[in-house]
Short mmCIF file of C-alpha atoms and ligand atoms in Angstrom, two decimals:
data_model
loop_
_atom_site.label_atom_id
_atom_site.label_comp_id
_atom_site.label_asym_id
_atom_site.label_seq_id
_atom_site.Cartn_x
_atom_site.Cartn_y
_atom_site.Cartn_z
CA UNK A 1 0.00 0.00 0.00
CA UNK A 2 1.39 3.45 -0.90
CA UNK A 3 2.40 5.49 2.12
CA UNK A 4 0.25 8.52 2.99
CA UNK A 5 1.42 11.26 5.30
CA UNK A 6 2.93 14.69 5.72
CA UNK A 7 4.96 15.69 2.71
CA UNK A 8 6.00 19.15 3.89
CA UNK A 9 5.43 21.53 6.76
CA UNK A 10 5.77 25.28 7.29
CA UNK A 11 5.53 27.29 10.48
CA UNK A 12 4.48 30.95 10.69
CA UNK A 13 4.80 32.77 13.98
CA UNK A 14 3.03 35.97 14.98
CA UNK A 15 5.43 38.88 14.52
CA UNK A 16 5.44 40.03 18.16
CA UNK A 17 6.92 38.50 21.28
CA UNK A 18 6.16 38.84 24.97
CA UNK A 19 9.10 38.02 27.24
CA UNK A 20 7.54 36.11 30.14
CA UNK A 21 10.30 36.21 32.79
CA UNK A 22 11.52 39.68 31.75
CA UNK A 23 8.30 41.61 31.02
CA UNK A 24 5.29 39.60 32.22
CA UNK A 25 6.54 38.24 35.57
CA UNK A 26 7.50 41.64 37.10
CA UNK A 27 4.10 43.12 36.20
CA UNK A 28 2.36 40.11 37.77
CA UNK A 29 4.58 40.27 40.85
CA UNK A 30 5.66 36.66 40.22
CA UNK A 31 9.00 34.91 40.37
CA UNK A 32 10.31 34.65 36.75
CA UNK A 33 11.11 30.99 37.44
CA UNK A 34 7.39 30.23 37.71
CA UNK A 35 7.37 30.76 33.94
CA UNK A 36 10.78 29.41 32.89
CA UNK A 37 10.96 26.42 35.27
CA UNK A 38 7.34 25.85 36.36
CA UNK A 39 5.43 26.29 33.10
CA UNK A 40 8.60 25.86 31.01
CA UNK A 41 8.05 28.98 28.88
CA UNK A 42 10.41 31.82 27.94
CA UNK A 43 8.14 33.81 25.63
CA UNK A 44 4.80 33.98 23.82
CA UNK A 45 4.21 34.93 20.19
CA UNK A 46 1.54 37.52 19.41
CA UNK A 47 -0.03 38.82 16.22
CA UNK A 48 0.77 42.39 15.23
CA UNK A 49 -2.24 44.64 14.54
CA UNK A 50 -2.35 43.56 10.86
CA UNK A 51 -2.13 39.83 11.62
CA UNK A 52 -4.81 37.26 12.43
CA UNK A 53 -5.56 33.56 11.91
CA UNK A 54 -6.07 34.10 8.17
CA UNK A 55 -2.85 36.02 7.52
CA UNK A 56 -0.74 33.58 9.56
CA UNK A 57 -2.36 30.54 7.94
CA UNK A 58 -2.13 31.97 4.42
CA UNK A 59 1.49 33.02 4.95
CA UNK A 60 2.46 29.52 6.11
CA UNK A 61 0.59 27.96 3.18
CA UNK A 62 2.10 30.41 0.68
CA UNK A 63 5.63 29.62 1.83
CA UNK A 64 4.89 25.91 1.67
CA UNK A 65 3.40 26.02 -1.83
CA UNK A 66 6.19 28.20 -3.20
CA UNK A 67 8.90 26.02 -1.74
CA UNK A 68 7.30 22.86 -3.13
CA UNK A 69 6.64 24.46 -6.54
CA UNK A 70 2.87 23.84 -6.26
CA UNK A 71 0.02 25.45 -8.16
CA UNK A 72 -3.62 25.67 -6.95
CA UNK A 73 -4.52 22.75 -9.26
CA UNK A 74 -2.23 20.49 -7.21
CA UNK A 75 -4.42 21.00 -4.12
CA UNK A 76 -7.73 19.12 -3.90
CA UNK A 77 -8.64 20.02 -0.35
CA UNK A 78 -8.01 22.89 2.10
CA UNK A 79 -8.93 22.29 5.72
CA UNK A 80 -8.35 24.85 8.41
CA UNK A 81 -8.30 23.77 12.04
CA UNK A 82 -8.84 26.59 14.49
CA UNK A 83 -10.53 27.49 17.72
CA UNK A 84 -10.20 31.22 17.00
CA UNK A 85 -12.65 31.50 14.09
CA UNK A 86 -14.58 34.76 13.70
CA UNK A 87 -17.48 33.56 11.53
CA UNK A 88 -20.07 30.87 12.31
CA UNK A 89 -20.78 30.21 8.64
CA UNK A 90 -17.99 31.13 6.21
CA UNK A 91 -14.95 28.97 6.89
CA UNK A 92 -11.47 30.38 7.34
CA UNK A 93 -10.27 28.14 4.48
CA UNK A 94 -12.24 30.27 1.99
CA UNK A 95 -10.40 33.38 3.19
CA UNK A 96 -7.08 31.55 2.97
CA UNK A 97 -7.86 30.37 -0.58
CA UNK A 98 -8.79 33.97 -1.48
CA UNK A 99 -5.43 35.16 -0.19
CA UNK A 100 -3.49 32.49 -2.07
CA UNK A 101 -5.35 33.29 -5.29
CA UNK A 102 -3.88 36.80 -5.07
CA UNK A 103 -0.36 35.42 -5.49
CA UNK A 104 -0.73 32.23 -7.56
CA UNK A 105 -1.93 31.79 -11.13
CA UNK A 106 -5.18 29.80 -11.19
CA UNK A 107 -7.70 29.16 -8.46
CA UNK A 108 -8.94 26.63 -5.90
CA UNK A 109 -12.48 26.37 -7.30
CA UNK A 110 -12.29 22.57 -7.45
CA UNK A 111 -10.81 22.09 -4.00
CA UNK A 112 -13.03 20.95 -1.13
CA UNK A 113 -12.74 23.44 1.75
CA UNK A 114 -13.77 23.20 5.35
CA UNK A 115 -13.09 24.11 8.93
CA UNK A 116 -12.51 21.64 11.76
CA UNK A 117 -13.39 22.31 15.37
CA UNK A 118 -12.53 20.28 18.42
CA UNK A 119 -10.32 22.60 20.44
CA UNK A 120 -6.62 21.83 19.96
CA UNK A 121 -7.08 18.35 18.51
CA UNK A 122 -8.74 19.68 15.33
CA UNK A 123 -5.36 19.99 13.54
CA UNK A 124 -4.75 16.27 13.94
CA UNK A 125 -8.36 15.49 12.99
CA UNK A 126 -7.82 17.45 9.76
CA UNK A 127 -4.76 15.31 9.05
CA UNK A 128 -6.99 12.27 9.55
CA UNK A 129 -9.59 13.66 7.15
CA UNK A 130 -6.91 14.26 4.51
CA UNK A 131 -5.44 10.79 5.06
CA UNK A 132 -8.87 9.16 4.72
CA UNK A 133 -9.67 11.19 1.60
CA UNK A 134 -6.46 10.04 -0.07
CA UNK A 135 -6.84 6.43 1.11
CA UNK A 136 -10.41 6.38 -0.24
CA UNK A 137 -9.01 7.29 -3.67
CA UNK A 138 -10.99 10.51 -3.92
CA UNK A 139 -8.03 12.85 -4.33
CA UNK A 140 -7.48 12.50 -8.12
CA UNK A 141 -3.72 12.54 -7.55
CA UNK A 142 -3.91 15.83 -5.67
CA UNK A 143 -2.66 16.74 -2.19
CA UNK A 144 -4.48 18.23 0.78
CA UNK A 145 -3.49 21.43 2.51
CA UNK A 146 -4.09 21.33 6.25
CA UNK A 147 -3.63 24.57 8.16
CA UNK A 148 -3.73 24.79 11.95
CA UNK A 149 -3.95 28.45 12.93
CA UNK A 150 -4.83 30.17 16.20
CA UNK A 151 -4.52 33.30 18.24
CA UNK A 152 -4.55 31.66 21.66
CA UNK A 153 -5.46 34.65 23.80
CA UNK A 154 -6.98 34.55 27.28
CA UNK A 155 -8.86 37.27 29.13
CA UNK A 156 -6.55 39.68 30.92
CA UNK A 157 -5.91 38.38 34.43
CA UNK A 158 -6.86 34.76 33.64
CA UNK A 159 -4.28 32.20 34.83
CA UNK A 160 -3.97 31.09 31.20
CA UNK A 161 -2.63 34.53 30.23
CA UNK A 162 0.89 33.19 30.83
CA UNK A 163 0.41 30.47 28.21
CA UNK A 164 -0.85 32.59 25.30
CA UNK A 165 0.54 32.34 21.78
CA UNK A 166 -0.23 32.92 18.10
CA UNK A 167 0.91 31.16 14.98
CA UNK A 168 0.08 28.77 12.18
CA UNK A 169 1.34 25.45 10.87
CA UNK A 170 0.66 24.48 7.25
CA UNK A 171 1.03 20.83 6.23
CA UNK A 172 0.84 19.18 2.84
CA UNK A 173 -0.68 15.69 2.96
CA UNK A 174 0.22 13.47 0.04
CA UNK A 175 0.88 9.98 -1.19
CA UNK A 176 4.52 8.93 -0.95
CA UNK A 177 5.33 11.79 1.47
CA UNK A 178 8.77 13.23 2.18
CA UNK A 179 8.43 13.85 5.91
CA UNK A 180 6.41 11.21 7.79
CA UNK A 181 4.01 8.38 7.02
CA UNK A 182 0.90 8.30 9.25
CA UNK A 183 -0.12 5.03 10.88
CA UNK A 184 -3.55 3.57 10.19
CA UNK A 185 -3.80 2.64 13.89
CA UNK A 186 -5.15 5.26 16.27
CA UNK A 187 -6.21 5.31 19.90
CA UNK A 188 -8.85 7.63 21.35
CA UNK A 189 -9.75 8.86 24.85
CA UNK A 190 -12.85 11.01 24.65
CA UNK A 191 -15.46 12.25 27.15
CA UNK A 192 -17.93 15.09 27.66
CA UNK A 193 -15.86 17.43 29.87
CA UNK A 194 -16.31 21.03 30.96
CA UNK A 195 -12.72 22.13 31.47
CA UNK A 196 -12.09 24.72 28.75
CA UNK A 197 -14.72 26.13 26.42
CA UNK A 198 -15.79 29.27 24.55
CA UNK A 199 -19.61 29.34 24.49
CA UNK A 200 -20.05 32.08 21.87
CA UNK A 201 -17.26 34.12 23.39
CA UNK A 202 -13.76 34.97 22.21
CA UNK A 203 -11.73 34.24 25.33
CA UNK A 204 -12.04 30.82 26.96
CA UNK A 205 -13.72 29.96 30.23
CA UNK A 206 -11.10 27.76 31.82
CA UNK A 207 -10.90 25.59 34.87
CA UNK A 208 -7.11 25.45 34.64
CA UNK A 209 -6.33 22.88 37.32
CA UNK A 210 -9.11 20.58 36.14
CA UNK A 211 -7.99 20.96 32.52
CA UNK A 212 -4.63 19.52 33.50
CA UNK A 213 -6.29 16.47 35.09
CA UNK A 214 -8.60 15.97 32.11
CA UNK A 215 -5.62 16.14 29.71
CA UNK A 216 -3.87 13.39 31.69
CA UNK A 217 -6.96 11.19 32.02
CA UNK A 218 -7.92 11.33 28.34
CA UNK A 219 -4.31 10.83 27.24
CA UNK A 220 -4.07 7.69 29.33
CA UNK A 221 -7.28 6.34 27.81
CA UNK A 222 -6.00 7.10 24.32
CA UNK A 223 -2.73 5.29 24.99
CA UNK A 224 -4.58 2.20 26.23
CA UNK A 225 -6.87 2.32 23.20
CA UNK A 226 -3.86 2.69 20.87
CA UNK A 227 -2.18 -0.31 22.50
CA UNK A 228 -5.35 -2.35 22.00
CA UNK A 229 -4.94 -2.01 18.22
CA UNK A 230 -1.19 -1.55 17.75
CA UNK A 231 0.18 -3.72 20.57
CA UNK A 232 1.97 -2.70 23.76
CA UNK A 233 4.10 0.42 23.58
CA UNK A 234 7.63 0.25 25.01
CA UNK A 235 9.76 3.23 25.95
CA UNK A 236 12.45 2.38 23.36
CA UNK A 237 10.00 2.02 20.43
CA UNK A 238 9.92 5.71 19.54
CA UNK A 239 12.70 8.18 18.75
CA UNK A 240 10.55 11.11 19.91
CA UNK A 241 7.08 11.53 21.36
CA UNK A 242 5.57 14.92 20.41
CA UNK A 243 2.63 15.83 22.67
CA UNK A 244 0.10 18.62 22.48
CA UNK A 245 1.98 21.33 24.37
CA UNK A 246 -0.19 24.02 26.01
CA UNK A 247 2.99 24.71 28.00
CA UNK A 248 6.02 22.43 28.44
CA UNK A 249 5.23 21.78 32.14
CA UNK A 250 2.05 19.98 31.02
CA UNK A 251 4.06 17.61 28.84
CA UNK A 252 6.47 16.99 31.74
CA UNK A 253 3.52 15.62 33.74
CA UNK A 254 2.10 13.59 30.83
CA UNK A 255 5.47 12.08 29.91
CA UNK A 256 6.06 10.77 33.44
CA UNK A 257 2.62 9.12 33.50
CA UNK A 258 3.19 7.62 30.06
CA UNK A 259 6.59 6.27 31.11
CA UNK A 260 5.13 4.65 34.22
CA UNK A 261 2.40 3.08 32.08
CA UNK A 262 4.73 1.64 29.44
CA UNK A 263 7.31 0.18 31.85
CA UNK A 264 4.72 -1.62 33.99
CA UNK A 265 5.24 -5.41 33.96
CA UNK A 266 8.45 -5.09 31.96
CA UNK A 267 12.04 -6.00 32.77
CA UNK A 268 12.71 -2.27 33.23
CA UNK A 269 10.22 -2.14 36.09
CA UNK A 270 12.08 -5.13 37.60
CA UNK A 271 15.46 -3.44 37.08
CA UNK A 272 14.25 -0.28 38.82
CA UNK A 273 12.65 -2.21 41.68
CA UNK A 274 15.87 -2.37 43.75
CA UNK A 275 16.16 1.40 43.55
CA UNK A 276 12.55 2.57 43.95
CA UNK A 277 10.38 -0.53 44.50
CA UNK A 278 7.69 -1.86 42.17
CA UNK A 279 4.73 0.21 41.00
CA UNK A 280 1.82 0.21 43.46
CA UNK A 281 -1.14 -1.93 42.26
CA UNK A 282 -4.67 -0.84 43.32
CA UNK A 283 -5.59 -4.30 44.63
CA UNK A 284 -2.87 -4.02 47.29
CA UNK A 285 -4.57 -1.03 49.00
CA UNK A 286 -7.63 -0.74 51.24
CA UNK A 287 -8.66 2.68 49.98
CA UNK A 288 -8.31 4.69 46.82
CA UNK A 289 -6.58 7.47 48.75
CA UNK A 290 -3.91 5.09 50.05
CA UNK A 291 -3.31 3.83 46.52
CA UNK A 292 -3.04 7.39 45.18
CA UNK A 293 -0.58 8.40 47.91
CA UNK A 294 1.59 5.40 47.14
CA UNK A 295 1.41 6.19 43.43
CA UNK A 296 2.47 9.77 44.01
CA UNK A 297 5.42 8.60 46.08
CA UNK A 298 6.46 6.12 43.38
CA UNK A 299 6.19 8.78 40.66
CA UNK A 300 8.37 11.19 42.66
CA UNK A 301 11.04 8.49 42.89
CA UNK A 302 10.64 7.40 39.27
CA UNK A 303 11.14 10.99 38.08
CA UNK A 304 14.57 11.05 39.72
CA UNK A 305 15.87 7.79 38.22
CA UNK A 306 18.63 7.93 35.63
CA UNK A 307 16.60 5.71 33.29
CA UNK A 308 13.66 8.13 33.25
CA UNK A 309 15.78 11.25 33.02
CA UNK A 310 17.76 9.90 30.08
CA UNK A 311 14.59 8.86 28.27
CA UNK A 312 12.98 12.24 28.92
CA UNK A 313 16.08 14.15 27.73
CA UNK A 314 16.26 12.12 24.54
CA UNK A 315 12.60 11.51 23.64
CA UNK A 316 10.55 14.38 25.11
CA UNK A 317 12.64 17.45 25.88
CA UNK A 318 13.64 18.07 22.21
CA UNK A 319 9.95 18.32 21.27
CA UNK A 320 9.55 21.40 23.48
CA UNK A 321 12.17 23.79 22.13
CA UNK A 322 9.96 25.89 19.82
CA UNK A 323 7.02 25.82 22.23
CA UNK A 324 9.20 27.39 24.97
CA UNK A 325 9.61 30.44 22.73
CA UNK A 326 6.07 30.77 21.35
CA UNK A 327 3.57 29.53 23.97
CA UNK A 328 0.38 27.70 23.06
CA UNK A 329 -0.72 27.63 19.42
CA UNK A 330 -3.72 25.42 20.23
CA UNK A 331 -4.40 23.43 17.01
CA UNK A 332 -0.82 23.90 15.77
CA UNK A 333 0.87 22.98 19.01
CA UNK A 334 1.42 19.23 18.55
CA UNK A 335 2.62 19.89 14.99
CA UNK A 336 5.12 22.42 16.32
CA UNK A 337 6.29 19.70 18.75
CA UNK A 338 6.90 17.27 15.85
CA UNK A 339 8.85 19.95 13.98
CA UNK A 340 10.94 20.72 17.09
CA UNK A 341 11.84 17.05 17.44
CA UNK A 342 12.91 16.65 13.82
CA UNK A 343 14.81 19.94 13.95
CA UNK A 344 16.66 18.61 16.99
CA UNK A 345 17.49 15.42 15.09
CA UNK A 346 18.83 17.40 12.13
CA UNK A 347 20.93 19.68 14.32
CA UNK A 348 22.37 16.69 16.17
CA UNK A 349 23.07 14.52 13.12
CA UNK A 350 20.53 11.89 14.18
CA UNK A 351 19.60 9.53 11.38
CA UNK A 352 15.81 9.44 11.49
CA UNK A 353 14.85 7.64 8.30
CA UNK A 354 12.61 4.70 9.21
CA UNK A 355 12.44 5.74 12.88
CA UNK A 356 9.08 6.07 14.61
CA UNK A 357 7.38 8.94 16.44
CA UNK A 358 4.52 8.54 18.91
CA UNK A 359 2.25 11.54 18.40
CA UNK A 360 -0.12 12.48 21.24
CA UNK A 361 -2.76 15.08 20.38
CA UNK A 362 -5.32 16.61 22.72
CA UNK A 363 -8.29 18.95 22.63
CA UNK A 364 -10.25 20.25 25.59
CA UNK A 365 -13.85 19.29 25.96
CA UNK A 366 -12.21 16.66 25.68
CA UNK A 367 -10.42 14.18 23.46
CA UNK A 368 -6.94 12.72 23.16
CA UNK A 369 -5.69 10.78 20.14
CA UNK A 370 -2.52 8.78 19.78
CA UNK A 371 -1.00 7.49 16.58
CA UNK A 372 2.46 6.70 15.31
CA UNK A 373 4.41 8.04 12.36
CA UNK A 374 7.42 6.72 10.49
CA UNK A 375 10.00 9.25 9.31
CA UNK A 376 10.61 9.19 5.57
CA UNK A 377 13.78 9.51 3.55
CA UNK A 378 13.26 13.14 2.48
CA UNK A 379 12.85 14.46 6.06
CA UNK A 380 16.20 16.27 6.25
CA UNK A 381 15.52 18.53 3.24
CA UNK A 382 12.04 19.33 4.55
CA UNK A 383 13.26 20.29 8.00
CA UNK A 384 16.30 22.15 6.69
CA UNK A 385 13.94 24.39 4.68
CA UNK A 386 12.23 25.71 7.83
CA UNK A 387 13.18 29.28 8.74
CA UNK A 388 11.55 29.22 12.16
CA UNK A 389 14.72 30.35 13.99
CA UNK A 390 14.95 33.51 11.88
CA UNK A 391 11.24 34.19 12.37
CA UNK A 392 11.55 33.88 16.14
CA UNK A 393 14.64 36.08 16.17
CA UNK A 394 12.94 38.78 14.05
CA UNK A 395 9.93 39.22 16.34
CA UNK A 396 9.40 42.62 17.93
CA UNK A 397 9.93 42.37 21.70
CA UNK A 398 6.95 44.14 23.32
CA UNK A 399 7.06 46.32 26.41
CA UNK A 400 4.26 45.86 28.94
CA UNK A 401 2.40 48.89 27.50
CA UNK A 402 2.73 47.47 23.98
CA UNK A 403 1.32 44.16 25.23
CA UNK A 404 -1.72 45.83 26.76
CA UNK A 405 -2.42 47.63 23.46
CA UNK A 406 -1.96 44.50 21.38
CA UNK A 407 -4.27 42.47 23.60
CA UNK A 408 -6.92 45.18 23.21
CA UNK A 409 -6.57 45.44 19.44
CA UNK A 410 -7.27 41.71 19.11
CA UNK A 411 -10.16 41.82 21.57
CA UNK A 412 -13.34 41.53 19.48
CA UNK A 413 -15.30 43.54 22.04
CA UNK A 414 -13.02 46.56 21.78
CA UNK A 415 -12.62 49.06 19.00
CA UNK A 416 -9.10 50.42 19.28
CA UNK A 417 -6.62 51.56 16.69
CA UNK A 418 -3.01 50.67 17.29
CA UNK A 419 -0.06 51.51 15.08
CA UNK A 420 1.68 48.38 13.84
CA UNK A 421 4.95 47.54 15.60
CA UNK A 422 6.57 45.76 12.65
CA UNK A 423 6.62 46.41 8.91
CA UNK A 424 5.00 43.63 6.88
CA UNK A 425 7.12 42.30 4.07
CA UNK A 426 6.21 39.60 1.54
CA UNK A 427 3.15 38.60 3.52
CA UNK A 428 -0.63 38.85 3.71
CA UNK A 429 -2.10 41.55 5.95
CA UNK A 430 -5.55 42.34 7.28
CA UNK A 431 -6.90 45.21 5.20
CA UNK A 432 -10.13 46.30 6.90
CA UNK A 433 -13.78 45.32 6.69
CA UNK A 434 -16.03 44.76 3.68
CA UNK A 435 -19.66 45.83 3.25
CA UNK A 436 -21.07 42.57 4.69
CA UNK A 437 -18.81 42.53 7.69
CA UNK A 438 -16.27 40.27 6.02
CA UNK A 439 -12.57 40.65 6.70
CA UNK A 440 -10.41 41.73 3.77
CA UNK A 441 -6.81 40.85 3.04
CA UNK A 442 -4.02 42.10 0.79
CA UNK A 443 -0.56 40.84 -0.09
CA UNK A 444 2.26 43.24 0.72
CA UNK A 445 5.36 42.82 -1.47
N1 CAA B 1 9.84 28.34 40.54
C1 CAA B 1 9.64 27.15 39.91
N2 CAA B 1 8.40 26.63 39.68
C2 CAA B 1 7.34 27.35 40.09
C3 CAA B 1 7.47 28.59 40.75
C4 CAA B 1 8.79 29.09 40.98
N3 CAA B 1 8.99 30.24 41.59
N4 CAA B 1 6.23 29.05 41.03
C5 CAA B 1 5.34 28.13 40.57
N5 CAA B 1 6.01 27.10 40.00
C6 CAA B 1 5.46 25.93 39.34
C7 CAA B 1 4.28 25.32 40.10
O1 CAA B 1 4.73 24.42 41.12
C8 CAA B 1 3.55 24.61 38.95
O2 CAA B 1 4.23 23.42 38.61
P1 CAA B 1 3.58 21.99 38.97
O3 CAA B 1 2.20 21.99 38.39
O4 CAA B 1 4.49 21.02 38.33
O5 CAA B 1 3.55 21.93 40.47
C9 CAA B 1 3.78 25.55 37.76
O6 CAA B 1 4.89 26.37 38.12
C10 CAA B 1 2.59 26.48 37.48
O7 CAA B 1 2.27 27.13 38.68
P2 CAA B 1 0.75 27.25 39.14
O8 CAA B 1 0.08 25.91 39.03
O9 CAA B 1 0.71 27.95 40.44
O10 CAA B 1 0.23 28.20 37.97
P3 CAA B 1 -1.18 28.84 37.79
O11 CAA B 1 -2.18 28.25 38.68
O12 CAA B 1 -1.02 30.31 37.76
O13 CAA B 1 -1.52 28.39 36.27
C11 CAA B 1 -2.51 26.79 34.82
C12 CAA B 1 -1.34 27.08 35.75
C13 CAA B 1 -3.76 26.56 35.67
C14 CAA B 1 -2.20 25.53 34.01
C15 CAA B 1 -2.74 28.00 33.89
O14 CAA B 1 -1.59 28.27 33.16
C16 CAA B 1 -3.90 27.82 32.94
O15 CAA B 1 -5.07 27.96 33.30
N6 CAA B 1 -3.60 27.54 31.63
C17 CAA B 1 -4.61 27.39 30.61
C18 CAA B 1 -5.20 26.02 30.59
C19 CAA B 1 -4.21 25.00 30.11
O16 CAA B 1 -3.27 25.27 29.40
N7 CAA B 1 -4.43 23.73 30.52
C20 CAA B 1 -3.59 22.64 30.08
C21 CAA B 1 -4.41 21.39 29.82
S1 CAA B 1 -5.77 21.77 28.73
C22 CAA B 1 -5.06 21.80 27.16
O17 CAA B 1 -3.97 21.31 26.96
C23 CAA B 1 -5.81 22.46 26.06
C24 CAA B 1 -5.22 23.79 25.77
O18 CAA B 1 -4.34 23.90 24.92
C25 CAA B 1 -5.69 24.94 26.51
#
C-alpha cells in the first residue's frame, strides 16, 4: 500500500513577542522561574495589529506552496483547524484560498474546503480527514493542505494569560510523502468534559487545574486504546514523542505518567525495583486514597531515576524547544512539537529515516488521540527548509504597555486603533472590513 502522510510543513509565527520572565513576571509580581521552570516557557508569540488567523495561515501555506513548486490545481482540499474562528458560517479556508489566489496563477475552485473544530485536537483530525480522503481514492492525484492556525489569547488576568501564543502550521498531505508516514492505527480517549470552552465568546472559560487532570486522564485512555490495536508500547520504540503542548510543564507531567504506564510489567520495572520498589497496584490497597498516595510517592522516585531522566532528555525534551519560545498555538501545538523534534534530530546529526514517532494530540472538551508516524527519507531537506529560527529572532519584543495595546486590538469587544509595531514584508495583511462585515486581506510585497 502506498504510504500517505505529511509531505512538507511550514511554520508561521506571529510577529510580536512577549518576554515572560523579563516583562510579564515583574508586572504580575511573580518569580520569573514560575514561567521558565514551572510552566517551562520563555516567551509567547503575538499577532501584530495587521495579523490574524487568516494572515498567519495563508502566509504559512504560501511559503509551503512556493517552496514545493505547487500550483492551486495540485491542491484538492483545504482544511483549516482553528478554535479562534470569527465567523459561524464562512470557513477560514475560503479566506485563505482567497489570499493564495492573489499570489498564484489559477484558483482553488475545485478544492473541497472546510473548517474543523474540536479545540486543539482539530489539527490532527484534519490530518486524519486528509489521510482518509487520499486512502479512499478521492483525491485525483492531488494533495491536501491542512492549516492549523490560532490566536490563543486569554482574558486579561486569567491564569492562562501566561500560556498565550499565536501562529500557524501548514502541512501538505500526500501519497509517498517526504516527511512522515501516518499510521492507520489510532487510539482515542474522549469524554464530555467542561474544562475549557468558549460558548459564543472569544476568550475561553477555563478551569485550569481541572484541565490539566482531564488532559492526563484522556491521554491515558487514548494510549490504552492505541495499545489495544497496535500492541503494547515500550519506551524504546519511539525516537521522539511529540505531545500537544499548552505549556512544556504539562508535557512533563504527561510524559512521566506515560513512562510509568509503558514500563509496567516489563524488565525495566524489575530493574528499577531495587532502587525505587515496584509500581503500586490498586488491589494491594484498602482505599483509593492510600493507593493514590503510594502512586504519588512512586512517581516522585521514578522521576529522579537515571533511566527516566535519560529517556525524557532524549525523547521528550527536544519536542519542546519551539514551544518554549512561542507559547500555546492550540491546534498547531502538537505539529510544532513534531517539527521541534525533527529539527533537533537534524541539528544533532541523528539519522531518522525509518524511525518512529509517537504523536499524542489533545483537545479540551475533551479528546486525546494517539497514533504513530514513520520518518521518511526526504525528512532532512524538509526540516532544513524551515526558517523558524529567523522568524523567532525577528519578532518585535513588546514592552508591557505594547502588550496591553496588542491584547486590546485583538479583543473583538473593543474598537481600538493601534499603530503596527513591525513592517510587513512579503506577507498577507488584514486590510479592513467589507460591506457585509467580512474581513479583507491584501498581499504586501
Ligand atoms: N519556581 C519554579 N516553579 C514554580 C514557581 C517558581 N517560583 N512558582 C510556581 N512554580 C510551578 C508550580 O509548582 C507549577 O508546577 P507543577 O504543576 O508542576 O507543580 C507551575 O509552576 C505552574 O504554577 P501554578 O500551578 O501555580 O500556575 P497557575 O495556577 O497560575 O496556572 C494553569 C497554571 C492553571 C495551568 C494555567 O496556566 C492555565 O489555566 N492555563 C490554561 C489552561 C491549560 O493550558 N491547561 C492545560 C491542559 S488543557 C489543554 O492542553 C488544552 C489547551 O491547549 C488549553
